[in-house]
Short mmCIF file of C-alpha atoms and ligand atoms in Angstrom, two decimals:
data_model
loop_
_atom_site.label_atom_id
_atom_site.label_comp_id
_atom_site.label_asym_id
_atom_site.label_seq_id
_atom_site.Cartn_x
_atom_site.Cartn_y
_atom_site.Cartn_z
CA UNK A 138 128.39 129.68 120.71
CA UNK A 139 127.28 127.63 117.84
CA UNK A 140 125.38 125.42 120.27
CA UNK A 141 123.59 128.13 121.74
CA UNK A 142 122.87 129.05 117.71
CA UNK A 143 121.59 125.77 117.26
CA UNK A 144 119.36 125.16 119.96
CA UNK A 145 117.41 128.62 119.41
CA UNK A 146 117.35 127.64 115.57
CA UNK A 147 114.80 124.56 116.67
CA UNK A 148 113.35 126.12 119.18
CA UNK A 149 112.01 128.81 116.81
CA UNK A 150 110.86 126.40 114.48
CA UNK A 151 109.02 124.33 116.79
CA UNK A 152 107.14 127.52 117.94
CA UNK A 153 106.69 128.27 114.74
CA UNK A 154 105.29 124.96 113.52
CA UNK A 155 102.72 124.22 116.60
CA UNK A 156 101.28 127.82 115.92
CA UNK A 157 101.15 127.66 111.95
CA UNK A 158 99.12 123.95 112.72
CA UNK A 159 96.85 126.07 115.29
CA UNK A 160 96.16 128.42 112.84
CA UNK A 161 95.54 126.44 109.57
CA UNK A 162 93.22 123.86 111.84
CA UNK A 163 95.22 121.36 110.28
CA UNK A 164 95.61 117.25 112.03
CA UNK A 165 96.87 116.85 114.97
CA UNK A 166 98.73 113.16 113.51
CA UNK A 167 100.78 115.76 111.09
CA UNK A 168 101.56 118.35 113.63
CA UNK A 169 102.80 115.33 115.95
CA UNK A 170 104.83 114.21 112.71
CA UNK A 171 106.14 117.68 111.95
CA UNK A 172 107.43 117.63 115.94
CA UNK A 173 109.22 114.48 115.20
CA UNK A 174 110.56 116.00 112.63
CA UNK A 175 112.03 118.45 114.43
CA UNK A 176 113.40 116.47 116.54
CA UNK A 177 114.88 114.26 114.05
CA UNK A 178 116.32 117.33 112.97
CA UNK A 179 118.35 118.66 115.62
CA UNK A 180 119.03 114.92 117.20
CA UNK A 181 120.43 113.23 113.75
CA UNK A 182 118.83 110.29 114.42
CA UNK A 183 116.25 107.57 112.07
CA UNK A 184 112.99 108.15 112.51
CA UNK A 185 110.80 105.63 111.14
CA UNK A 186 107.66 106.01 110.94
CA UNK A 187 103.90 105.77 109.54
CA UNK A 188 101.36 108.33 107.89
CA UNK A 189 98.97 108.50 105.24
CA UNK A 190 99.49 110.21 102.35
CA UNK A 191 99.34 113.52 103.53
CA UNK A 192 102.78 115.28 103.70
CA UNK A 193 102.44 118.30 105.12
CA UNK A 194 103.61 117.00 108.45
CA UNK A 195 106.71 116.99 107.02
CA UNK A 196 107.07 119.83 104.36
CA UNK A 197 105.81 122.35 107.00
CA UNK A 198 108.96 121.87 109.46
CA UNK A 199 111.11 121.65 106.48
CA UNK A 200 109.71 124.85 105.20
CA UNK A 201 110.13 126.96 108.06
CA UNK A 202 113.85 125.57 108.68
CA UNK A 203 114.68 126.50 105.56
CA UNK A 204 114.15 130.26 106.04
CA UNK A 205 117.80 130.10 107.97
CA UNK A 206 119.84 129.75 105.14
CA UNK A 207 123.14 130.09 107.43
CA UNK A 208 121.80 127.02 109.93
CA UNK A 209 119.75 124.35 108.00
CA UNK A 210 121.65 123.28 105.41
CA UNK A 211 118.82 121.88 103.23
CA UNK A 212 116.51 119.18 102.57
CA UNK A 213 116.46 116.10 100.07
CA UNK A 214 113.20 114.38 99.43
CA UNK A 215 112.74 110.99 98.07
CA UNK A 216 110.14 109.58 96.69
CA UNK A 217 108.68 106.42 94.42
CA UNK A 218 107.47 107.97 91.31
CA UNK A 219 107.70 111.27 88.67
CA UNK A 220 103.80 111.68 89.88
CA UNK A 221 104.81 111.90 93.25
CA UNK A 222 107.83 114.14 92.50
CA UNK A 223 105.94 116.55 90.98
CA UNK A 224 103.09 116.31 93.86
CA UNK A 225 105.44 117.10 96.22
CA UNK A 226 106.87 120.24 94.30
CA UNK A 227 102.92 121.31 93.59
CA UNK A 228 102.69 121.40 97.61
CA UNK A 229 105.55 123.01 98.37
CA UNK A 230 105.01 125.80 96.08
CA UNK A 231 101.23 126.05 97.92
CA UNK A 232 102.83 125.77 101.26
CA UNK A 233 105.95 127.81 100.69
CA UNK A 234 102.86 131.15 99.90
CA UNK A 235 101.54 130.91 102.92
CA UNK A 236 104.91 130.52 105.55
CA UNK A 237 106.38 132.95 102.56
CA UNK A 238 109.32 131.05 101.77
CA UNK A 239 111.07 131.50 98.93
CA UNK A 240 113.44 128.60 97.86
CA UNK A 241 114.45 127.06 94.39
CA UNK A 242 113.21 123.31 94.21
CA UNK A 243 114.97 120.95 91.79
CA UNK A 244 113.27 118.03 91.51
CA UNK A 245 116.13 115.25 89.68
CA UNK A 246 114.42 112.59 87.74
CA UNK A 247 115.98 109.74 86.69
CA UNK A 248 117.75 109.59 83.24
CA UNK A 249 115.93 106.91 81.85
CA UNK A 250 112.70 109.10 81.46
CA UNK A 251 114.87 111.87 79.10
CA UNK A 252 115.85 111.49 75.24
CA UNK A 253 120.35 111.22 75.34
CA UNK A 254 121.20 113.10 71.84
CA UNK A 255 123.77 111.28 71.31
CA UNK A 256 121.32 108.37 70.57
CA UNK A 257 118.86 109.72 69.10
CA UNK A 258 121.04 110.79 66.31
CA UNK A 259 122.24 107.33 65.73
CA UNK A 260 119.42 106.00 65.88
CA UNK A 261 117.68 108.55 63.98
CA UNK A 262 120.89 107.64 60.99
CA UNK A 263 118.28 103.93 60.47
CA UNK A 264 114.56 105.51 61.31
CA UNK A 265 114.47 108.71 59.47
CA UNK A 266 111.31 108.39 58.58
CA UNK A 267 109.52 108.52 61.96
CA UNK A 268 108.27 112.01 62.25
CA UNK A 269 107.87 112.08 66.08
CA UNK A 270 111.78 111.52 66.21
CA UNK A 271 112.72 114.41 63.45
CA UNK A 272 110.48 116.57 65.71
CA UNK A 273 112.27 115.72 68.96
CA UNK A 274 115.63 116.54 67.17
CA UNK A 275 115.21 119.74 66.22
CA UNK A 276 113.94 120.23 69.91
CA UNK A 277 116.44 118.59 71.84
CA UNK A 278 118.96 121.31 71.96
CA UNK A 279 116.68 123.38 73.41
CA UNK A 280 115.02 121.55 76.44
CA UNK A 281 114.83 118.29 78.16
CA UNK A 282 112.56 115.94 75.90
CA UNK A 283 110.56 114.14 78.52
CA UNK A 284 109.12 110.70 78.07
CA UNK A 285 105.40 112.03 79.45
CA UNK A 286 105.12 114.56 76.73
CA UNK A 287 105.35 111.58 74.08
CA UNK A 288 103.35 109.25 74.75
CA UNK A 289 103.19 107.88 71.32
CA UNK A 290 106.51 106.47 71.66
CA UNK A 291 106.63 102.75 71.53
CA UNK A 292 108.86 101.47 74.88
CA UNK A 293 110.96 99.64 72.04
CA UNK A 294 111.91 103.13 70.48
CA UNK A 295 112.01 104.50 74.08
CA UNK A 296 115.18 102.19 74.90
CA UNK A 297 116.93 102.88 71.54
CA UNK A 298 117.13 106.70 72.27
CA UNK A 299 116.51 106.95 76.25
CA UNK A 300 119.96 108.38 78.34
CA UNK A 301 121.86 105.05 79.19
CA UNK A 302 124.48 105.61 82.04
CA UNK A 303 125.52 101.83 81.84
CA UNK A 304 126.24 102.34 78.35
CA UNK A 305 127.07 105.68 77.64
CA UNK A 306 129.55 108.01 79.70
CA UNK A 307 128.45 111.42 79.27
CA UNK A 308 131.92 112.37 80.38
CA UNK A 309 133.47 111.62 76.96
CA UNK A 310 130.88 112.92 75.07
CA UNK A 311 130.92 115.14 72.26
CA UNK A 312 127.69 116.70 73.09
CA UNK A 313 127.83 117.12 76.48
CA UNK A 314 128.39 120.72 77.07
CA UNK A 315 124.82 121.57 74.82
CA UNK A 316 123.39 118.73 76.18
CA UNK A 317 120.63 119.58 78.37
CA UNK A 318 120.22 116.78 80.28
CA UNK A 319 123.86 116.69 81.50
CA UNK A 320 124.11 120.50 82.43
CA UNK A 321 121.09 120.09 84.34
CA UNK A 322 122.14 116.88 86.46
CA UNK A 323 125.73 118.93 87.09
CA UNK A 324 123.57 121.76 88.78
CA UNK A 325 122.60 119.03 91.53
CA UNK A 326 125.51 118.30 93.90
CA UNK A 327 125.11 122.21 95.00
CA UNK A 328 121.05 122.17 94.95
CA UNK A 329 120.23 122.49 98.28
CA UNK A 330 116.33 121.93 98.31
CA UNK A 331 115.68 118.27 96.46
CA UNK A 332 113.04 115.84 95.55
CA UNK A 333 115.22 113.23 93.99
CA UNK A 334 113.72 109.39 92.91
CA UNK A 335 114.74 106.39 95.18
CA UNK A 336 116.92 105.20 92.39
CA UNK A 337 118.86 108.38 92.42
CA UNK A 338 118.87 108.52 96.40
CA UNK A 339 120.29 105.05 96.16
CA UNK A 340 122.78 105.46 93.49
CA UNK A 341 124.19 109.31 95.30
CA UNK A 342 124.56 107.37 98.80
CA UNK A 343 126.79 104.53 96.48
CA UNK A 344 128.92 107.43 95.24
CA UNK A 345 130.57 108.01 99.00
CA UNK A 346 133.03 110.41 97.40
CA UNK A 347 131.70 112.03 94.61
CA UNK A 348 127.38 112.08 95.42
CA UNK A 349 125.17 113.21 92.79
CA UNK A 350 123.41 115.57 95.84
CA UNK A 351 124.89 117.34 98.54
CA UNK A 352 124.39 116.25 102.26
CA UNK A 353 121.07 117.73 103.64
CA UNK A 354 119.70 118.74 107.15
CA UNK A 355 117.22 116.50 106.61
CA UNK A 356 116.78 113.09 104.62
CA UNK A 357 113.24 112.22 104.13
CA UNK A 358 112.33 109.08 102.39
CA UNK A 359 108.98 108.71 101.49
CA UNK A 360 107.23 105.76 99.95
CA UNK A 361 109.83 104.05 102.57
CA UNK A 362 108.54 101.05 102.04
CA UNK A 363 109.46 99.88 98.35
CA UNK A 364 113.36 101.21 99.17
CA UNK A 365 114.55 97.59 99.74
CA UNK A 366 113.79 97.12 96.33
CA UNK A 367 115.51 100.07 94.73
CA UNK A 368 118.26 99.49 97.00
CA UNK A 369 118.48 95.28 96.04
CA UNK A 370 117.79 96.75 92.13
CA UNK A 371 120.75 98.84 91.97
CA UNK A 372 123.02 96.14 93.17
CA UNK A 373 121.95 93.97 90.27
CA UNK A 374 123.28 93.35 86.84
CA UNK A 375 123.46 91.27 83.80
CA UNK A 376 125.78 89.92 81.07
CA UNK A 377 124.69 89.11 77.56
CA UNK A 378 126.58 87.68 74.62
CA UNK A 379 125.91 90.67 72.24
CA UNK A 380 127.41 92.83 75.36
CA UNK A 381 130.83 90.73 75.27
CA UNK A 382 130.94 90.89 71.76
CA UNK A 383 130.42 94.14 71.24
CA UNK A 384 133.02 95.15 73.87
CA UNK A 385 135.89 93.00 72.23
CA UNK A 386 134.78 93.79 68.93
CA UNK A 387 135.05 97.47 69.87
CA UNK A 388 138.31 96.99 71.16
CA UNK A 389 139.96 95.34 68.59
CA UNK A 390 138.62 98.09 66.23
CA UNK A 391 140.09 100.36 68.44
CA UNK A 392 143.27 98.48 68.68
CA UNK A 393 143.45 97.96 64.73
CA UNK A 394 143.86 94.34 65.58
CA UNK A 395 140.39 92.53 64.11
CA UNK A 396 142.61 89.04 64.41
CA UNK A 397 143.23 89.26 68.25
CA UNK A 398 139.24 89.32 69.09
CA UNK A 399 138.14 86.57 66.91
CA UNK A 400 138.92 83.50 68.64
CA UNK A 401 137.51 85.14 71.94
CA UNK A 402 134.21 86.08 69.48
CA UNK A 403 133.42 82.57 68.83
CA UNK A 404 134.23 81.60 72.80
CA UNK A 405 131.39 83.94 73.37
CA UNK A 406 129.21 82.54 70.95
CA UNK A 407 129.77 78.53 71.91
CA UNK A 408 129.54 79.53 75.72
CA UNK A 409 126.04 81.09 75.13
CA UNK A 410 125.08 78.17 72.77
CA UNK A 411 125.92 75.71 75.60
CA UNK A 412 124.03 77.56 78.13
CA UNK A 413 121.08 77.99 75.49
CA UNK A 414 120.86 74.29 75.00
CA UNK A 415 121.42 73.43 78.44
CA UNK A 416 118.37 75.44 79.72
CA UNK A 417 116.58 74.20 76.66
CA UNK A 418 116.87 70.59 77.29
CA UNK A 419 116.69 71.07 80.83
CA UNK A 420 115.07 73.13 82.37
CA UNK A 421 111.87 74.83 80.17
CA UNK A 422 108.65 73.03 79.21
CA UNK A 423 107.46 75.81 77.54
CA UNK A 424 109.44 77.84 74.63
CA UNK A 425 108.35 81.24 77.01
CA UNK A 426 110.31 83.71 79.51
CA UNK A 427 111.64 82.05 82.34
CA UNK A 428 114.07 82.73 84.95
CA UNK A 429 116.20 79.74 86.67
CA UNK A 430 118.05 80.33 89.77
CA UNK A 431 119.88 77.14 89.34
CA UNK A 432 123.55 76.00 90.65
CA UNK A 433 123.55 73.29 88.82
CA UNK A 434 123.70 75.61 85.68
CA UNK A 435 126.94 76.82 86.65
CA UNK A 436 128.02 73.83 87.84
CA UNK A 437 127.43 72.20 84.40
CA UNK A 438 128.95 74.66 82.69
CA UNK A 439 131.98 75.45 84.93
CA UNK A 440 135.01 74.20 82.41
CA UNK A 441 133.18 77.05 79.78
CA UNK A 442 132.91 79.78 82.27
CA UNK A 443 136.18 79.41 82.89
CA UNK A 444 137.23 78.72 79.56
CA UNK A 445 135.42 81.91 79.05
CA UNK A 446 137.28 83.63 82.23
CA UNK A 447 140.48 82.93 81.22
CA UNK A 448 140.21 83.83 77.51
CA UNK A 449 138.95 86.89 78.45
CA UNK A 450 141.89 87.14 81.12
CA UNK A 451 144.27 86.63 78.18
CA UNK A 452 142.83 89.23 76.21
CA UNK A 453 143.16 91.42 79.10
CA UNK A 454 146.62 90.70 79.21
CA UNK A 455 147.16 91.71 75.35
CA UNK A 456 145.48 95.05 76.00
CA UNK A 457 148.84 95.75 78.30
CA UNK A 458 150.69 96.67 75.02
CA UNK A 459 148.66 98.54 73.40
CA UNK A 460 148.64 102.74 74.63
CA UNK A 461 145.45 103.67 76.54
CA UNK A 462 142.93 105.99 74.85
CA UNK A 463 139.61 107.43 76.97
CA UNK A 464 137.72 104.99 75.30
CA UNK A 465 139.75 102.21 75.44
CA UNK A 466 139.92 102.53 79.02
CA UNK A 467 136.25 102.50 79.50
CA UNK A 468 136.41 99.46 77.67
CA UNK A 469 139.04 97.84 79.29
CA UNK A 470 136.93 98.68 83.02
CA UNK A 471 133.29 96.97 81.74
CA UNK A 472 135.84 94.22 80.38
CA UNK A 473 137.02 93.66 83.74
CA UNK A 474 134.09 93.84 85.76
CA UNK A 475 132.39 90.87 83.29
CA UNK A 476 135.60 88.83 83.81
CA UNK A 477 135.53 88.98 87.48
CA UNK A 478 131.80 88.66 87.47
CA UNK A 479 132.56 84.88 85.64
CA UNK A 480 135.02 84.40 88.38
CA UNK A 481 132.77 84.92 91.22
CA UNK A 482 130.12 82.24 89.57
CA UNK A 483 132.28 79.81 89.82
CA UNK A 484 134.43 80.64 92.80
CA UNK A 485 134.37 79.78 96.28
CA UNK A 486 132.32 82.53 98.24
CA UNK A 487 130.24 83.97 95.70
CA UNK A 488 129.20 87.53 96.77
CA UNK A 489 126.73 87.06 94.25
CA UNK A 490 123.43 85.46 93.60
CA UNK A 491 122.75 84.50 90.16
CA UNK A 492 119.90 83.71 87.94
CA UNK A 493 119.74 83.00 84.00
CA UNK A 494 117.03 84.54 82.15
CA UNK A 495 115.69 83.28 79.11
CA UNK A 496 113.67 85.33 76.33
CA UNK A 497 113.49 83.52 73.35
CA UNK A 498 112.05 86.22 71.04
CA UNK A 499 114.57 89.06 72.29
CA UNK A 500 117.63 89.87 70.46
CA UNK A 501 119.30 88.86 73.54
CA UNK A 502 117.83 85.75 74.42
CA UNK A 503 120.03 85.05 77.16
CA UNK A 504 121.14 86.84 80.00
CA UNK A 505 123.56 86.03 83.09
CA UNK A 506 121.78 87.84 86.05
CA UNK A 507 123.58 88.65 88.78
CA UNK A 508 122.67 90.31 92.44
CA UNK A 509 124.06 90.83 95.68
CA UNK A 510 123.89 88.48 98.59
CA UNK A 511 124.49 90.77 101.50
CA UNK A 512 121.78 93.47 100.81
CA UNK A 513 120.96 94.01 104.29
CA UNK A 514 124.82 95.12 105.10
CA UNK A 515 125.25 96.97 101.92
CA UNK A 516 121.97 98.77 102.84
CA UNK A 517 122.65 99.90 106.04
CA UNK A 518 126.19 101.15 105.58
CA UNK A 519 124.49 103.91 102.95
CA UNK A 520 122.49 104.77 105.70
CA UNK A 521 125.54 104.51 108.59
CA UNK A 522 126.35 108.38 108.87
CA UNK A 523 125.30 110.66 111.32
CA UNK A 524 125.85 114.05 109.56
CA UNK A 525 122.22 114.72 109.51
CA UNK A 526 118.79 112.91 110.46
CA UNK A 527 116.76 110.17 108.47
CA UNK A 528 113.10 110.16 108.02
CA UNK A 529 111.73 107.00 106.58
CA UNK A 530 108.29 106.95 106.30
CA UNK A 531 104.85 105.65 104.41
CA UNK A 532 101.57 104.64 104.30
CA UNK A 533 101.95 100.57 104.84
CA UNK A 534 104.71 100.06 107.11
CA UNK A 535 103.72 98.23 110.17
CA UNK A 536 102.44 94.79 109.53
CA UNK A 537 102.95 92.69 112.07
CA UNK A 538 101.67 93.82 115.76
CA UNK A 539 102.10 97.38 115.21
CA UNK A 540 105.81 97.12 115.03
CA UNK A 541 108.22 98.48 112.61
CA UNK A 542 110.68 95.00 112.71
CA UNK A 543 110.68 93.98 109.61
CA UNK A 544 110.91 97.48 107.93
CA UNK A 545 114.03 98.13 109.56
CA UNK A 546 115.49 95.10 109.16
CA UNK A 547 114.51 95.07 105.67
CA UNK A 548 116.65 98.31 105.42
CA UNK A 549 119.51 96.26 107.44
CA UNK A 550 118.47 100.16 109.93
CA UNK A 551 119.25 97.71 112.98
CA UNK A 552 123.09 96.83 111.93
CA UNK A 553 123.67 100.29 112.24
CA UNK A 554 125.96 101.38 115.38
CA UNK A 555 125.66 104.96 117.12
CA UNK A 556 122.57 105.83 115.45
CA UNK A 557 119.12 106.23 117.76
CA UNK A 558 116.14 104.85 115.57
CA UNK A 559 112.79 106.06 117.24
CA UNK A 560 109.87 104.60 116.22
CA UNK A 561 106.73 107.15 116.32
CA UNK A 562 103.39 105.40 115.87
CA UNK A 563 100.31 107.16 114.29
CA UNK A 564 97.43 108.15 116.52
CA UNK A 565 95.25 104.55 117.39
CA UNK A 566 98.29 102.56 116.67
CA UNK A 567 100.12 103.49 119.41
CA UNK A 568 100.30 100.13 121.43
CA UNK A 569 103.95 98.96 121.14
CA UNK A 570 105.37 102.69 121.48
CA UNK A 571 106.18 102.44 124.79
CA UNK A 572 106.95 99.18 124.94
S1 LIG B 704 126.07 113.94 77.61
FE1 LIG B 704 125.26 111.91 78.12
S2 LIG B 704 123.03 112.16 78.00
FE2 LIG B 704 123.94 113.91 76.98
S3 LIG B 704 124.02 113.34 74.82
FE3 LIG B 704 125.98 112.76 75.72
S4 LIG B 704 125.76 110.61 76.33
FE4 LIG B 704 123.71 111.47 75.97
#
């Protein structure tokens, strides 16, 4: 029965698409895309492949699928940039008129580009002064303050008073059930139509059991081609001295126990001296920015990083009689996850790779950089599901004889087992499809 259901669900749209692209006049490359789409659809497979900027050959399939609301089960769209987001939403609304559709879009942006309230009021506590700020306060409980509308806003404000996941959990917060950003992002895991960021794609697929958005019909990713990135990005992080500091100092406030952070304090402060020296001596000509991917770093330094590992170990170990409040247990998780991080630098089978970056005019001159070796794996197992069909695509993505190699292997698309990957090739490019 539901098989019967299913087929004459596609088959309807595919009559529905070729006629709407004989009527409208429109290319015949994004009526072959929209096809492939279609197909991709009902087969749950990858499709990979090329276009030009033009995405109608994909928003008109998706648009007539989703006028059965009881067999598609939505689409997510996602894309490089807030321009592009809001492109795409500017399009469907156009498109959605004529096929008279009538769905509610959400386009998710990524929290960086919104004002968090809970830090712009502490901030706010040093700069009162700055008009610009006192304006956006007495707006923020009333709407999303979005980095485009103020442009004035240096990018050193910006980071004071942006929404920072890796530092603040909206979870615990005081604010969070006026805050608009946070009532907004819980709306997504039941949006069904979205145009979501790479960055956000990326970080839902990481969350297997708890995604920020709901599994779709239909994945598309457009602007394919810059998702290595994103993907390699996410994976990364980075330790600074003020960032272990501020953790154990926070702690031992916490705690009531200034005394049992202090010697750890100035472990922190000699390790990052060391390394500061080291690199200074060593391995800059210049007093600029520089990055140094450099074992011998590590190697150098290996009795202080594990000095540093097992102090912080210890510490760890203290924590163990002291009774667990929400924050401390936040703490006590970013705690652990530096400690191992030290670990893996200087233990045998480093997941990690691992550069030092030096800015000697930042507050944080210093930082540890660390990012995954195994990309490629970690890549394709966000990808490894076949609950509904992939559609990577872009304007640059075959460079070498017409063939999509080194995309999909950027993507690690190849590791993955039980999943058909069809390569479609734009009109007069077609020379290794049937190869
Ligand atoms: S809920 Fe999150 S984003 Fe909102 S004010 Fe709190 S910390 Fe900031």
């Amino acid at each position: 029965m539901s098989i019967w259901k299913e087929e004459s669900f596609e088959d309807k749209i595919y009559d529905e698409v070729e006629s709407f692209f004989n009527i409208h006049e429109l290319k015949e490359e994004d009526e072959t895309l929209a096809l492939d789409i279609i197909d991709s659809l009902r087969d749950k497979n990858i499709l990979v492949v090329e276009k030009d900027d033009n995405n109608y050959g994909y928003l008109i399939p998706l648009l007539y699928a989703s006028k059965d609301k009881e067999t598609f089960k939505g689409f997510l769209i996602s894309t490089a940039t807030i321009f592009l987001q809001n492109k795409l939403k500017e399009e469907i609304d156009k498109l959605s008129k004529l096929i008279d559709v009538d769905i509610p879009v959400t386009v998710a942006k990524g929290h960086v580009n919104y004002v968090c309230m809970k830090r712009l009021e502490k901030y706010l506590r040093s700069h009162q002064e700055n008009k610009t700020l006192n304006e956006i306060s007495k707006k923020i409980g009333k709407e999303m303050i979005d980095k485009k509308d103020y442009p004035s806003i240096s990018n050193e404000i910006w980071t004071n008073i942006n929404i920072n996941i890796n530092g603040e959990s909206c979870k615990k917060c005081l604010y969070r059930d006026e805050c608009k950003y946070y009532l907004n992002r819980r709306s997504w895991p039941s949006a069904s139509y979205v145009i979501c960021t790479h960055e956000l794609l990326v970080a839902s697929l990481k969350r297997k059991d708890n995604p920020m958005f709901k599994d779709p019909s239909l994945l598309i990713v457009d602007e394919a081609s810059i998702l290595k990135e994103k993907v390699s990005n996410s994976y990364e992080g980075y330790i600074t001295k003020n960032m272990l500091k501020s953790i154990i100092n926070e702690i031992s406030y916490i705690i009531g126990d200034k005394e049992l952070g202090e010697e750890i304090v100035n472990i922190i402060e000699s390790f990052y001296d060391k390394l500061g020296t080291l690199i200074k001596s060593k391995y800059m000509s210049e007093d600029n920015n520089c990055k140094i991917y450099s074992k011998e770093v590590i190697n150098t330094l290996k009795d202080d990083i594990l000095l540093l590992f097992n102090s912080l170990s210890n510490f760890r170990k203290e924590l163990g009689f002291y009774q667990n409040s929400g924050d401390l247990i936040y703490l006590k998780k970013l705690l652990k996850k530096y400690t191992n991080i030290l670990y893996d630098m200087v233990g045998k089978g480093s997941k990690h790779i691992y550069y030092f970056h030096f800015q000697p005019n930042s507050k944080n001159s210093i930082s540890i950089k660390y990012g995954r070796k195994d990309i490629y794996s970690l890549s394709a197992s966000l990808f490894a599901n076949n609950k509904y069909g992939k559609v990577f695509t872009d304007s640059n993505m075959i460079v070498d004889n017409d063939d999509y190699k080194a995309f999909i292997e950027s993507l690690g698309l190849d590791k993955i087992d039980n999943i058909e990957i069809v390569k479609e090739y734009p009109l007069g490019k077609s020379k290794v499809k049937n190869k």
